[in-house]
Tab-separated table of N, CA and C in Angstrom:
chain	number	residue	atom	x	y	z
A	16	MET	N	-77.674	-0.417	71.695
A	16	MET	CA	-76.306	0.049	71.685
A	16	MET	C	-75.527	-0.673	70.592
A	17	VAL	N	-74.822	0.051	69.765
A	17	VAL	CA	-74.006	-0.524	68.708
A	17	VAL	C	-72.580	-0.651	69.223
A	18	ARG	N	-72.001	-1.845	69.049
A	18	ARG	CA	-70.616	-2.040	69.471
A	18	ARG	C	-69.704	-1.914	68.263
A	19	MET	N	-68.655	-1.179	68.431
A	19	MET	CA	-67.672	-1.027	67.367
A	19	MET	C	-66.643	-2.145	67.501
A	20	GLY	N	-66.080	-2.564	66.385
A	20	GLY	CA	-65.045	-3.576	66.414
A	20	GLY	C	-63.761	-3.036	67.033
A	21	LEU	N	-62.964	-3.931	67.526
A	21	LEU	CA	-61.704	-3.577	68.162
A	21	LEU	C	-60.587	-4.233	67.369
A	22	ASP	N	-59.625	-3.448	66.914
A	22	ASP	CA	-58.504	-3.969	66.146
A	22	ASP	C	-57.233	-3.945	66.971
A	23	ILE	N	-56.296	-4.808	66.583
A	23	ILE	CA	-55.004	-4.902	67.258
A	23	ILE	C	-53.913	-4.428	66.299
A	24	TYR	N	-52.952	-3.713	66.860
A	24	TYR	CA	-51.812	-3.202	66.098
A	24	TYR	C	-50.558	-3.461	66.926
A	25	GLY	N	-49.419	-3.430	66.286
A	25	GLY	CA	-48.186	-3.551	67.054
A	25	GLY	C	-47.055	-4.232	66.319
A	26	TRP	N	-46.084	-4.668	67.117
A	26	TRP	CA	-44.850	-5.240	66.591
A	26	TRP	C	-44.398	-6.434	67.426
A	27	VAL	N	-43.757	-7.380	66.763
A	27	VAL	CA	-42.936	-8.372	67.450
A	27	VAL	C	-41.545	-7.760	67.496
A	28	GLU	N	-40.958	-7.757	68.685
A	28	GLU	CA	-39.633	-7.181	68.868
A	28	GLU	C	-38.674	-8.237	69.415
A	29	VAL	N	-37.392	-8.054	69.118
A	29	VAL	CA	-36.345	-8.883	69.715
A	29	VAL	C	-35.354	-7.967	70.419
A	30	ARG	N	-34.822	-8.461	71.536
A	30	ARG	CA	-33.801	-7.703	72.261
A	30	ARG	C	-32.438	-8.249	71.841
A	31	TYR	N	-31.621	-7.334	71.346
A	31	TYR	CA	-30.282	-7.683	70.879
A	31	TYR	C	-29.385	-6.498	71.178
A	32	LEU	N	-28.205	-6.776	71.700
A	32	LEU	CA	-27.261	-5.709	72.079
A	32	LEU	C	-27.928	-4.679	73.000
A	33	ASP	N	-28.658	-5.191	73.976
A	33	ASP	CA	-29.273	-4.376	75.034
A	33	ASP	C	-30.312	-3.363	74.571
A	34	ARG	N	-30.934	-3.619	73.424
A	34	ARG	CA	-32.060	-2.778	73.030
A	34	ARG	C	-33.046	-3.605	72.222
A	35	TRP	N	-34.277	-3.105	72.177
A	35	TRP	CA	-35.334	-3.796	71.445
A	35	TRP	C	-35.374	-3.323	70.000
A	36	TRP	N	-35.539	-4.287	69.089
A	36	TRP	CA	-35.601	-4.028	67.651
A	36	TRP	C	-36.915	-4.560	67.112
A	37	ALA	N	-37.612	-3.782	66.324
A	37	ALA	CA	-38.860	-4.219	65.683
A	37	ALA	C	-38.515	-5.154	64.528
A	38	VAL	N	-39.162	-6.311	64.473
A	38	VAL	CA	-38.870	-7.254	63.386
A	38	VAL	C	-40.097	-7.615	62.560
A	39	VAL	N	-41.283	-7.624	63.159
A	39	VAL	CA	-42.491	-7.992	62.414
A	39	VAL	C	-43.641	-7.078	62.827
A	40	LYS	N	-44.200	-6.382	61.865
A	40	LYS	CA	-45.385	-5.563	62.119
A	40	LYS	C	-46.603	-6.497	62.025
A	41	ILE	N	-47.422	-6.518	63.069
A	41	ILE	CA	-48.499	-7.511	63.144
A	41	ILE	C	-49.798	-7.087	62.475
A	42	ASP	N	-49.918	-5.834	62.092
A	42	ASP	CA	-51.183	-5.292	61.591
A	42	ASP	C	-51.794	-6.113	60.451
A	43	ASN	N	-50.974	-6.604	59.552
A	43	ASN	CA	-51.482	-7.354	58.399
A	43	ASN	C	-51.460	-8.860	58.606
A	44	ILE	N	-51.032	-9.302	59.780
A	44	ILE	CA	-51.007	-10.740	60.089
A	44	ILE	C	-52.225	-11.140	60.905
A	45	LEU	N	-52.506	-10.364	61.952
A	45	LEU	CA	-53.570	-10.735	62.889
A	45	LEU	C	-54.898	-10.090	62.536
A	46	SER	N	-55.941	-10.884	62.660
A	46	SER	CA	-57.294	-10.358	62.516
A	46	SER	C	-57.916	-10.272	63.916
A	47	ARG	N	-59.142	-9.832	63.965
A	47	ARG	CA	-59.828	-9.726	65.262
A	47	ARG	C	-60.046	-11.120	65.849
A	48	ASN	N	-59.569	-11.297	67.051
A	48	ASN	CA	-59.821	-12.518	67.814
A	48	ASN	C	-59.994	-12.064	69.256
A	49	TYR	N	-61.233	-11.699	69.580
A	49	TYR	CA	-61.518	-11.116	70.881
A	49	TYR	C	-61.143	-12.036	72.030
A	50	GLU	N	-61.254	-13.346	71.805
A	50	GLU	CA	-60.879	-14.276	72.868
A	50	GLU	C	-59.379	-14.198	73.159
A	51	MET	N	-58.562	-14.089	72.122
A	51	MET	CA	-57.119	-13.961	72.342
A	51	MET	C	-56.785	-12.605	72.955
A	52	PHE	N	-57.471	-11.560	72.514
A	52	PHE	CA	-57.259	-10.246	73.127
A	52	PHE	C	-57.522	-10.336	74.634
A	53	SER	N	-58.575	-11.046	74.991
A	53	SER	CA	-58.968	-11.193	76.382
A	53	SER	C	-57.987	-12.077	77.149
A	54	LEU	N	-57.622	-13.238	76.575
A	54	LEU	CA	-56.718	-14.171	77.253
A	54	LEU	C	-55.345	-13.554	77.494
A	55	LEU	N	-54.772	-12.934	76.478
A	55	LEU	CA	-53.426	-12.400	76.624
A	55	LEU	C	-53.383	-11.097	77.405
A	56	PHE	N	-54.334	-10.191	77.123
A	56	PHE	CA	-54.209	-8.837	77.636
A	56	PHE	C	-55.376	-8.353	78.501
A	57	GLY	N	-56.385	-9.185	78.690
A	57	GLY	CA	-57.504	-8.785	79.532
A	57	GLY	C	-58.462	-7.822	78.867
A	58	VAL	N	-58.388	-7.715	77.555
A	58	VAL	CA	-59.306	-6.846	76.827
A	58	VAL	C	-60.641	-7.561	76.772
A	59	ASP	N	-61.599	-7.094	77.528
A	59	ASP	CA	-62.891	-7.771	77.654
A	59	ASP	C	-63.937	-6.998	76.882
A	60	ARG	N	-63.995	-7.203	75.603
A	60	ARG	CA	-64.940	-6.475	74.761
A	60	ARG	C	-66.089	-7.388	74.355
A	61	LEU	N	-65.754	-8.424	73.640
A	61	LEU	CA	-66.734	-9.409	73.178
A	61	LEU	C	-66.164	-10.797	73.442
A	62	GLY	N	-66.979	-11.690	73.954
A	62	GLY	CA	-66.506	-13.059	74.165
A	62	GLY	C	-65.412	-13.169	75.191
A	63	GLY	N	-65.477	-12.354	76.239
A	63	GLY	CA	-64.433	-12.327	77.252
A	63	GLY	C	-64.111	-13.695	77.825
A	64	VAL	N	-62.846	-13.911	78.076
A	64	VAL	CA	-62.341	-15.148	78.664
A	64	VAL	C	-62.115	-14.877	80.144
A	65	ASN	N	-62.270	-15.908	80.967
A	65	ASN	CA	-62.232	-15.717	82.423
A	65	ASN	C	-60.833	-15.659	83.028
A	66	MET	N	-59.783	-15.553	82.223
A	66	MET	CA	-58.430	-15.437	82.764
A	66	MET	C	-57.579	-14.594	81.817
A	67	THR	N	-56.487	-14.072	82.344
A	67	THR	CA	-55.591	-13.228	81.559
A	67	THR	C	-54.147	-13.594	81.881
A	68	ILE	N	-53.309	-13.678	80.860
A	68	ILE	CA	-51.899	-14.016	81.063
A	68	ILE	C	-51.091	-12.774	81.439
A	69	ALA	N	-51.153	-11.724	80.638
A	69	ALA	CA	-50.301	-10.549	80.873
A	69	ALA	C	-51.073	-9.345	81.392
A	70	GLY	N	-52.294	-9.164	80.958
A	70	GLY	CA	-53.045	-7.981	81.353
A	70	GLY	C	-52.616	-6.752	80.566
A	71	MET	N	-53.202	-5.639	80.894
A	71	MET	CA	-52.876	-4.375	80.231
A	71	MET	C	-51.737	-3.702	80.997
A	72	ARG	N	-50.541	-3.816	80.490
A	72	ARG	CA	-49.334	-3.333	81.149
A	72	ARG	C	-48.934	-1.926	80.721
A	73	GLY	N	-49.580	-1.426	79.695
A	73	GLY	CA	-49.164	-0.145	79.152
A	73	GLY	C	-48.071	-0.332	78.109
A	74	PHE	N	-47.748	0.733	77.444
A	74	PHE	CA	-46.716	0.692	76.409
A	74	PHE	C	-45.347	0.660	77.073
A	75	PRO	N	-44.439	-0.231	76.632
A	75	PRO	CA	-43.132	-0.338	77.300
A	75	PRO	C	-42.250	0.894	77.070
A	76	ASP	N	-41.546	1.313	78.121
A	76	ASP	CA	-40.655	2.470	78.045
A	76	ASP	C	-39.469	2.247	77.116
A	77	ASP	N	-39.099	0.978	76.930
A	77	ASP	CA	-37.910	0.658	76.144
A	77	ASP	C	-38.245	0.082	74.763
A	78	ALA	N	-39.397	0.445	74.221
A	78	ALA	CA	-39.844	-0.089	72.923
A	78	ALA	C	-38.901	0.315	71.797
A	79	SER	N	-38.971	-0.447	70.720
A	79	SER	CA	-38.193	-0.140	69.522
A	79	SER	C	-38.641	1.193	68.932
A	80	THR	N	-37.789	1.770	68.130
A	80	THR	CA	-38.083	3.051	67.484
A	80	THR	C	-39.349	2.962	66.628
A	81	GLU	N	-39.485	1.880	65.863
A	81	GLU	CA	-40.647	1.717	64.983
A	81	GLU	C	-41.938	1.583	65.777
A	82	ALA	N	-41.908	0.777	66.839
A	82	ALA	CA	-43.107	0.605	67.666
A	82	ALA	C	-43.494	1.926	68.318
A	83	GLU	N	-42.508	2.634	68.833
A	83	GLU	CA	-42.765	3.934	69.469
A	83	GLU	C	-43.383	4.912	68.471
A	84	ARG	N	-42.844	4.968	67.275
A	84	ARG	CA	-43.359	5.879	66.238
A	84	ARG	C	-44.808	5.541	65.889
A	85	ASP	N	-45.094	4.261	65.660
A	85	ASP	CA	-46.454	3.845	65.291
A	85	ASP	C	-47.445	4.076	66.431
A	86	TYR	N	-47.009	3.813	67.652
A	86	TYR	CA	-47.865	4.017	68.823
A	86	TYR	C	-48.193	5.503	69.003
A	87	GLN	N	-47.198	6.341	68.871
A	87	GLN	CA	-47.414	7.782	68.985
A	87	GLN	C	-48.364	8.275	67.892
A	88	ALA	N	-48.203	7.746	66.674
A	88	ALA	CA	-49.067	8.141	65.555
A	88	ALA	C	-50.514	7.718	65.787
A	89	ALA	N	-50.690	6.654	66.551
A	89	ALA	CA	-52.040	6.172	66.875
A	89	ALA	C	-52.646	6.944	68.043
A	90	GLU	N	-51.929	7.947	68.527
A	90	GLU	CA	-52.375	8.803	69.625
A	90	GLU	C	-52.527	8.070	70.947
A	91	LYS	N	-51.609	7.156	71.192
A	91	LYS	CA	-51.446	6.463	72.470
A	91	LYS	C	-52.707	5.756	72.986
A	92	PRO	N	-53.244	4.818	72.215
A	92	PRO	CA	-54.398	4.053	72.707
A	92	PRO	C	-53.974	3.042	73.782
A	93	PRO	N	-54.915	2.312	74.378
A	93	PRO	CA	-54.563	1.297	75.378
A	93	PRO	C	-53.555	0.300	74.798
A	94	ALA	N	-52.511	-0.007	75.582
A	94	ALA	CA	-51.412	-0.827	75.083
A	94	ALA	C	-50.963	-1.848	76.122
A	95	SER	N	-50.211	-2.836	75.635
A	95	SER	CA	-49.626	-3.836	76.512
A	95	SER	C	-48.514	-4.564	75.772
A	96	TRP	N	-47.932	-5.547	76.444
A	96	TRP	CA	-46.876	-6.370	75.855
A	96	TRP	C	-46.812	-7.697	76.596
A	97	ILE	N	-46.227	-8.692	75.933
A	97	ILE	CA	-46.038	-10.009	76.531
A	97	ILE	C	-44.802	-10.641	75.909
A	98	THR	N	-43.987	-11.304	76.728
A	98	THR	CA	-42.804	-11.971	76.202
A	98	THR	C	-43.170	-13.357	75.677
A	99	TYR	N	-42.335	-13.864	74.814
A	99	TYR	CA	-42.558	-15.223	74.336
A	99	TYR	C	-42.385	-16.216	75.483
A	100	GLU	N	-41.518	-15.907	76.431
A	100	GLU	CA	-41.337	-16.782	77.591
A	100	GLU	C	-42.671	-16.981	78.334
A	101	GLU	N	-43.434	-15.913	78.504
A	101	GLU	CA	-44.728	-16.022	79.170
A	101	GLU	C	-45.701	-16.861	78.340
A	102	ILE	N	-45.686	-16.663	77.041
A	102	ILE	CA	-46.557	-17.438	76.145
A	102	ILE	C	-46.166	-18.905	76.173
A	103	GLU	N	-44.872	-19.158	76.113
A	103	GLU	CA	-44.333	-20.518	76.093
A	103	GLU	C	-44.617	-21.257	77.403
A	104	ASN	N	-44.559	-20.550	78.528
A	104	ASN	CA	-44.754	-21.182	79.837
A	104	ASN	C	-46.218	-21.353	80.230
A	105	PHE	N	-47.114	-20.735	79.486
A	105	PHE	CA	-48.539	-20.876	79.773
A	105	PHE	C	-48.995	-22.271	79.358
A	106	ASP	N	-49.804	-22.921	80.178
A	106	ASP	CA	-50.352	-24.242	79.858
A	106	ASP	C	-51.563	-24.061	78.953
A	107	TRP	N	-51.373	-24.265	77.659
A	107	TRP	CA	-52.417	-24.038	76.667
A	107	TRP	C	-53.523	-25.080	76.740
A	108	ASN	N	-53.358	-26.115	77.587
A	108	ASN	CA	-54.438	-27.080	77.814
A	108	ASN	C	-55.346	-26.656	78.970
A	109	THR	N	-55.031	-25.533	79.603
A	109	THR	CA	-55.861	-24.992	80.673
A	109	THR	C	-57.266	-24.739	80.144
A	110	GLU	N	-58.255	-25.111	80.940
A	110	GLU	CA	-59.637	-24.818	80.554
A	110	GLU	C	-59.970	-23.378	80.904
A	111	VAL	N	-60.572	-22.693	79.954
A	111	VAL	CA	-61.019	-21.326	80.156
A	111	VAL	C	-62.495	-21.248	79.801
A	112	GLU	N	-63.160	-20.287	80.381
A	112	GLU	CA	-64.563	-20.065	80.023
A	112	GLU	C	-64.635	-18.935	79.018
A	113	THR	N	-65.542	-19.072	78.068
A	113	THR	CA	-65.705	-18.076	77.025
A	113	THR	C	-67.182	-17.929	76.695
A	114	ASP	N	-67.540	-16.816	76.106
A	114	ASP	CA	-68.929	-16.559	75.739
A	114	ASP	C	-69.294	-17.117	74.368
A	115	TYR	N	-68.297	-17.534	73.582
A	115	TYR	CA	-68.554	-18.037	72.232
A	115	TYR	C	-69.072	-19.475	72.247
A	116	ILE	N	-69.729	-19.853	71.168
A	116	ILE	CA	-70.054	-21.255	70.892
A	116	ILE	C	-68.964	-21.734	69.945
A	117	HIS	N	-68.217	-22.762	70.339
A	117	HIS	CA	-67.157	-23.317	69.508
A	117	HIS	C	-67.697	-24.547	68.784
A	118	ILE	N	-67.409	-24.621	67.497
A	118	ILE	CA	-67.945	-25.698	66.663
A	118	ILE	C	-66.790	-26.585	66.214
A	119	TYR	N	-66.938	-27.897	66.462
A	119	TYR	CA	-65.907	-28.876	66.130
A	119	TYR	C	-66.462	-29.901	65.146
A	120	LYS	N	-65.584	-30.373	64.276
A	120	LYS	CA	-65.911	-31.493	63.384
A	120	LYS	C	-64.742	-32.462	63.463
A	121	ASP	N	-65.042	-33.702	63.775
A	121	ASP	CA	-64.004	-34.724	63.935
A	121	ASP	C	-62.915	-34.282	64.909
A	122	GLY	N	-63.330	-33.620	65.999
A	122	GLY	CA	-62.404	-33.202	67.037
A	122	GLY	C	-61.592	-31.960	66.726
A	123	LYS	N	-61.781	-31.359	65.551
A	123	LYS	CA	-61.046	-30.157	65.156
A	123	LYS	C	-61.950	-28.944	65.162
A	124	LEU	N	-61.452	-27.849	65.716
A	124	LEU	CA	-62.216	-26.611	65.744
A	124	LEU	C	-62.405	-26.096	64.323
A	125	VAL	N	-63.661	-25.850	63.942
A	125	VAL	CA	-63.947	-25.353	62.587
A	125	VAL	C	-64.599	-23.974	62.590
A	126	GLY	N	-64.981	-23.482	63.760
A	126	GLY	CA	-65.580	-22.158	63.816
A	126	GLY	C	-66.017	-21.786	65.209
A	127	LYS	N	-66.355	-20.508	65.357
A	127	LYS	CA	-66.890	-20.025	66.629
A	127	LYS	C	-67.832	-18.878	66.340
A	128	VAL	N	-68.926	-18.860	67.083
A	128	VAL	CA	-69.981	-17.879	66.868
A	128	VAL	C	-70.608	-17.514	68.211
A	129	PHE	N	-71.350	-16.398	68.241
A	129	PHE	CA	-72.153	-16.065	69.421
A	129	PHE	C	-73.504	-16.759	69.353
A	130	TYR	N	-74.005	-16.908	68.135
A	130	TYR	CA	-75.329	-17.483	67.924
A	130	TYR	C	-75.293	-18.215	66.588
A	131	THR	N	-76.031	-19.300	66.481
A	131	THR	CA	-76.098	-20.010	65.212
A	131	THR	C	-77.535	-20.382	64.898
A	132	SER	N	-77.947	-20.134	63.674
A	132	SER	CA	-79.293	-20.514	63.241
A	132	SER	C	-79.356	-22.001	62.893
A	133	ARG	N	-78.226	-22.687	62.973
A	133	ARG	CA	-78.203	-24.140	62.730
A	133	ARG	C	-78.861	-24.906	63.875
A	134	LEU	N	-79.035	-24.223	65.017
A	134	LEU	CA	-79.650	-24.861	66.175
A	134	LEU	C	-80.990	-24.210	66.474
A	135	THR	N	-81.939	-25.036	66.879
A	135	THR	CA	-83.244	-24.504	67.280
A	135	THR	C	-83.103	-23.842	68.647
A	136	GLU	N	-84.132	-23.114	69.038
A	136	GLU	CA	-84.110	-22.478	70.364
A	136	GLU	C	-83.964	-23.523	71.467
A	137	ASP	N	-84.654	-24.667	71.320
A	137	ASP	CA	-84.537	-25.740	72.311
A	137	ASP	C	-83.119	-26.313	72.340
A	138	GLU	N	-82.504	-26.464	71.171
A	138	GLU	CA	-81.129	-26.978	71.120
A	138	GLU	C	-80.148	-25.985	71.735
A	139	LEU	N	-80.366	-24.701	71.486
A	139	LEU	CA	-79.508	-23.682	72.101
A	139	LEU	C	-79.644	-23.691	73.621
A	140	LYS	N	-80.852	-23.867	74.090
A	140	LYS	CA	-81.087	-23.943	75.533
A	140	LYS	C	-80.346	-25.147	76.112
A	141	GLU	N	-80.465	-26.299	75.451
A	141	GLU	CA	-79.770	-27.510	75.899
A	141	GLU	C	-78.248	-27.307	75.883
A	142	LEU	N	-77.748	-26.673	74.828
A	142	LEU	CA	-76.314	-26.410	74.718
A	142	LEU	C	-75.837	-25.567	75.900
A	143	HIS	N	-76.555	-24.519	76.218
A	143	HIS	CA	-76.133	-23.642	77.311
A	143	HIS	C	-76.293	-24.300	78.678
A	144	GLU	N	-77.238	-25.233	78.795
A	144	GLU	CA	-77.408	-25.949	80.064
A	144	GLU	C	-76.330	-27.014	80.246
A	145	LYS	N	-76.045	-27.769	79.173
A	145	LYS	CA	-75.117	-28.904	79.275
A	145	LYS	C	-73.700	-28.556	78.832
A	146	GLY	N	-73.545	-27.488	78.048
A	146	GLY	CA	-72.224	-27.091	77.583
A	146	GLY	C	-71.764	-27.802	76.324
A	147	ARG	N	-72.575	-28.775	75.839
A	147	ARG	CA	-72.163	-29.561	74.673
A	147	ARG	C	-73.401	-30.103	73.969
A	148	LEU	N	-73.351	-30.105	72.629
A	148	LEU	CA	-74.455	-30.634	71.841
A	148	LEU	C	-73.898	-31.210	70.540
A	149	GLU	N	-74.369	-32.395	70.175
A	149	GLU	CA	-73.979	-33.045	68.915
A	149	GLU	C	-75.144	-32.911	67.944
A	150	LYS	N	-74.831	-32.452	66.713
A	150	LYS	CA	-75.874	-32.352	65.699
A	150	LYS	C	-75.243	-32.300	64.308
A	151	GLY	N	-75.732	-33.136	63.417
A	151	GLY	CA	-75.306	-33.104	62.022
A	151	GLY	C	-73.812	-33.284	61.815
A	152	GLY	N	-73.175	-34.137	62.607
A	152	GLY	CA	-71.741	-34.371	62.470
A	152	GLY	C	-70.870	-33.292	63.104
A	153	LEU	N	-71.514	-32.333	63.757
A	153	LEU	CA	-70.781	-31.261	64.416
A	153	LEU	C	-70.989	-31.337	65.926
A	154	THR	N	-69.990	-30.888	66.668
A	154	THR	CA	-70.095	-30.794	68.111
A	154	THR	C	-70.037	-29.315	68.479
A	155	TYR	N	-71.027	-28.854	69.200
A	155	TYR	CA	-71.103	-27.468	69.662
A	155	TYR	C	-70.751	-27.460	71.143
A	156	ILE	N	-69.811	-26.606	71.510
A	156	ILE	CA	-69.377	-26.521	72.902
A	156	ILE	C	-69.415	-25.058	73.331
A	157	THR	N	-69.950	-24.827	74.521
A	157	THR	CA	-69.935	-23.485	75.093
A	157	THR	C	-69.493	-23.599	76.545
A	158	GLY	N	-69.040	-22.509	77.073
A	158	GLY	CA	-68.549	-22.531	78.455
A	158	GLY	C	-67.064	-22.801	78.482
A	159	LYS	N	-66.652	-23.953	79.043
A	159	LYS	CA	-65.230	-24.254	79.204
A	159	LYS	C	-64.661	-24.971	77.978
A	160	ILE	N	-63.519	-24.438	77.515
A	160	ILE	CA	-62.758	-25.072	76.441
A	160	ILE	C	-61.273	-24.940	76.770
A	161	ARG	N	-60.435	-25.632	76.023
A	161	ARG	CA	-58.987	-25.507	76.210
A	161	ARG	C	-58.524	-24.172	75.627
A	162	ALA	N	-57.594	-23.547	76.298
A	162	ALA	CA	-57.069	-22.251	75.824
A	162	ALA	C	-56.525	-22.364	74.406
A	163	LYS	N	-55.914	-23.500	74.060
A	163	LYS	CA	-55.354	-23.629	72.707
A	163	LYS	C	-56.426	-23.586	71.627
A	164	ASP	N	-57.666	-23.852	71.991
A	164	ASP	CA	-58.756	-23.772	71.011
A	164	ASP	C	-59.177	-22.331	70.731
A	165	LEU	N	-58.611	-21.387	71.461
A	165	LEU	CA	-58.870	-19.976	71.174
A	165	LEU	C	-57.999	-19.481	70.020
A	166	LEU	N	-56.929	-20.215	69.734
A	166	LEU	CA	-55.978	-19.799	68.705
A	166	LEU	C	-56.573	-19.952	67.311
A	167	SER	N	-56.671	-18.853	66.603
A	167	SER	CA	-57.042	-18.910	65.186
A	167	SER	C	-55.755	-19.135	64.395
A	168	ARG	N	-55.889	-19.459	63.131
A	168	ARG	CA	-54.718	-19.770	62.298
A	168	ARG	C	-53.705	-18.618	62.287
A	169	ASP	N	-54.167	-17.390	62.213
A	169	ASP	CA	-53.246	-16.251	62.184
A	169	ASP	C	-52.448	-16.139	63.484
A	170	TRP	N	-53.080	-16.420	64.624
A	170	TRP	CA	-52.369	-16.392	65.903
A	170	TRP	C	-51.373	-17.541	65.983
A	171	GLU	N	-51.736	-18.708	65.461
A	171	GLU	CA	-50.795	-19.832	65.438
A	171	GLU	C	-49.539	-19.451	64.653
A	172	ILE	N	-49.728	-18.814	63.507
A	172	ILE	CA	-48.595	-18.397	62.675
A	172	ILE	C	-47.720	-17.402	63.433
A	173	LEU	N	-48.346	-16.400	64.067
A	173	LEU	CA	-47.574	-15.405	64.802
A	173	LEU	C	-46.796	-16.048	65.949
A	174	LEU	N	-47.430	-16.922	66.712
A	174	LEU	CA	-46.739	-17.558	67.836
A	174	LEU	C	-45.634	-18.485	67.352
A	175	ASP	N	-45.834	-19.167	66.224
A	175	ASP	CA	-44.766	-19.988	65.634
A	175	ASP	C	-43.573	-19.115	65.241
A	176	LEU	N	-43.867	-17.972	64.642
A	176	LEU	CA	-42.814	-17.043	64.255
A	176	LEU	C	-42.044	-16.557	65.484
A	177	MET	N	-42.775	-16.206	66.536
A	177	MET	CA	-42.118	-15.773	67.772
A	177	MET	C	-41.268	-16.895	68.358
A	178	GLY	N	-41.758	-18.132	68.266
A	178	GLY	CA	-40.990	-19.282	68.749
A	178	GLY	C	-39.690	-19.468	67.984
A	179	THR	N	-39.743	-19.259	66.678
A	179	THR	CA	-38.535	-19.352	65.853
A	179	THR	C	-37.535	-18.269	66.257
A	180	LEU	N	-38.014	-17.059	66.461
A	180	LEU	CA	-37.131	-15.980	66.918
A	180	LEU	C	-36.546	-16.300	68.296
A	181	ALA	N	-37.355	-16.902	69.168
A	181	ALA	CA	-36.900	-17.251	70.516
A	181	ALA	C	-35.770	-18.274	70.483
A	182	LYS	N	-35.764	-19.148	69.495
A	182	LYS	CA	-34.669	-20.126	69.369
A	182	LYS	C	-33.339	-19.420	69.129
A	183	HIS	N	-33.374	-18.271	68.500
A	183	HIS	CA	-32.150	-17.537	68.183
A	183	HIS	C	-31.800	-16.465	69.214
A	184	TYR	N	-32.808	-15.840	69.816
A	184	TYR	CA	-32.565	-14.723	70.730
A	184	TYR	C	-32.873	-15.050	72.184
A	185	GLY	N	-33.579	-16.149	72.435
A	185	GLY	CA	-34.012	-16.509	73.783
A	185	GLY	C	-35.435	-16.051	74.033
A	186	SER	N	-36.186	-16.832	74.782
A	186	SER	CA	-37.606	-16.560	75.031
A	186	SER	C	-37.858	-15.229	75.732
A	187	LYS	N	-36.931	-14.822	76.607
A	187	LYS	CA	-37.079	-13.546	77.318
A	187	LYS	C	-36.837	-12.358	76.397
A	188	ASN	N	-36.196	-12.605	75.279
A	188	ASN	CA	-35.777	-11.531	74.379
A	188	ASN	C	-36.651	-11.397	73.138
A	189	VAL	N	-37.820	-11.986	73.188
A	189	VAL	CA	-38.813	-11.842	72.116
A	189	VAL	C	-40.114	-11.434	72.783
A	190	ARG	N	-40.716	-10.374	72.286
A	190	ARG	CA	-41.976	-9.938	72.881
A	190	ARG	C	-42.905	-9.389	71.809
A	191	LEU	N	-44.184	-9.382	72.178
A	191	LEU	CA	-45.238	-8.820	71.355
A	191	LEU	C	-45.689	-7.537	72.041
A	192	VAL	N	-45.561	-6.421	71.335
A	192	VAL	CA	-46.007	-5.116	71.840
A	192	VAL	C	-47.251	-4.748	71.042
A	193	VAL	N	-48.367	-4.479	71.741
A	193	VAL	CA	-49.640	-4.247	71.048
A	193	VAL	C	-50.363	-3.027	71.590
A	194	TRP	N	-51.263	-2.519	70.751
A	194	TRP	CA	-52.227	-1.518	71.189
A	194	TRP	C	-53.523	-1.772	70.447
A	195	PHE	N	-54.609	-1.274	71.011
A	195	PHE	CA	-55.952	-1.571	70.518
A	195	PHE	C	-56.684	-0.288	70.141
A	196	ASP	N	-57.432	-0.356	69.040
A	196	ASP	CA	-58.187	0.797	68.607
A	196	ASP	C	-59.457	0.318	67.909
């Protein structure tokens, strides 16, 4: 069976004067990060995470004009949304389980893979049994990791941007509206 990639589309919106306004189109900011798709929205395609913050809520009835137009043009694929308040209140040090192998160097996440040829079959077996393996200055971890280690650089940038908007509009008044295709 061949699996097709899953992409994310959508907008960061702010609520001002009792309506939502589109401020940032995310299509060119975010890349595929299946773990974040899973953690935030419960999209369990590849590398599913064992918990979800918002789940698949559907497309919001009160979306901005731009988000509504883009969503309709995409022929209404699976959609959801999450407020910055929910993101901000989530404990990013929570341990989550994931299917990926996370690779660290000097305590910093440097990559994640499903499989690596850098490890022998015996080393991979040991990694999956113990959840951790040190080799060649790198630490390989599978199973439980901190939720914040799921954040790729592009997601960090987006969440920082949402945080900046939240300082001006309030955490409840900033949200991420997304759909997947």
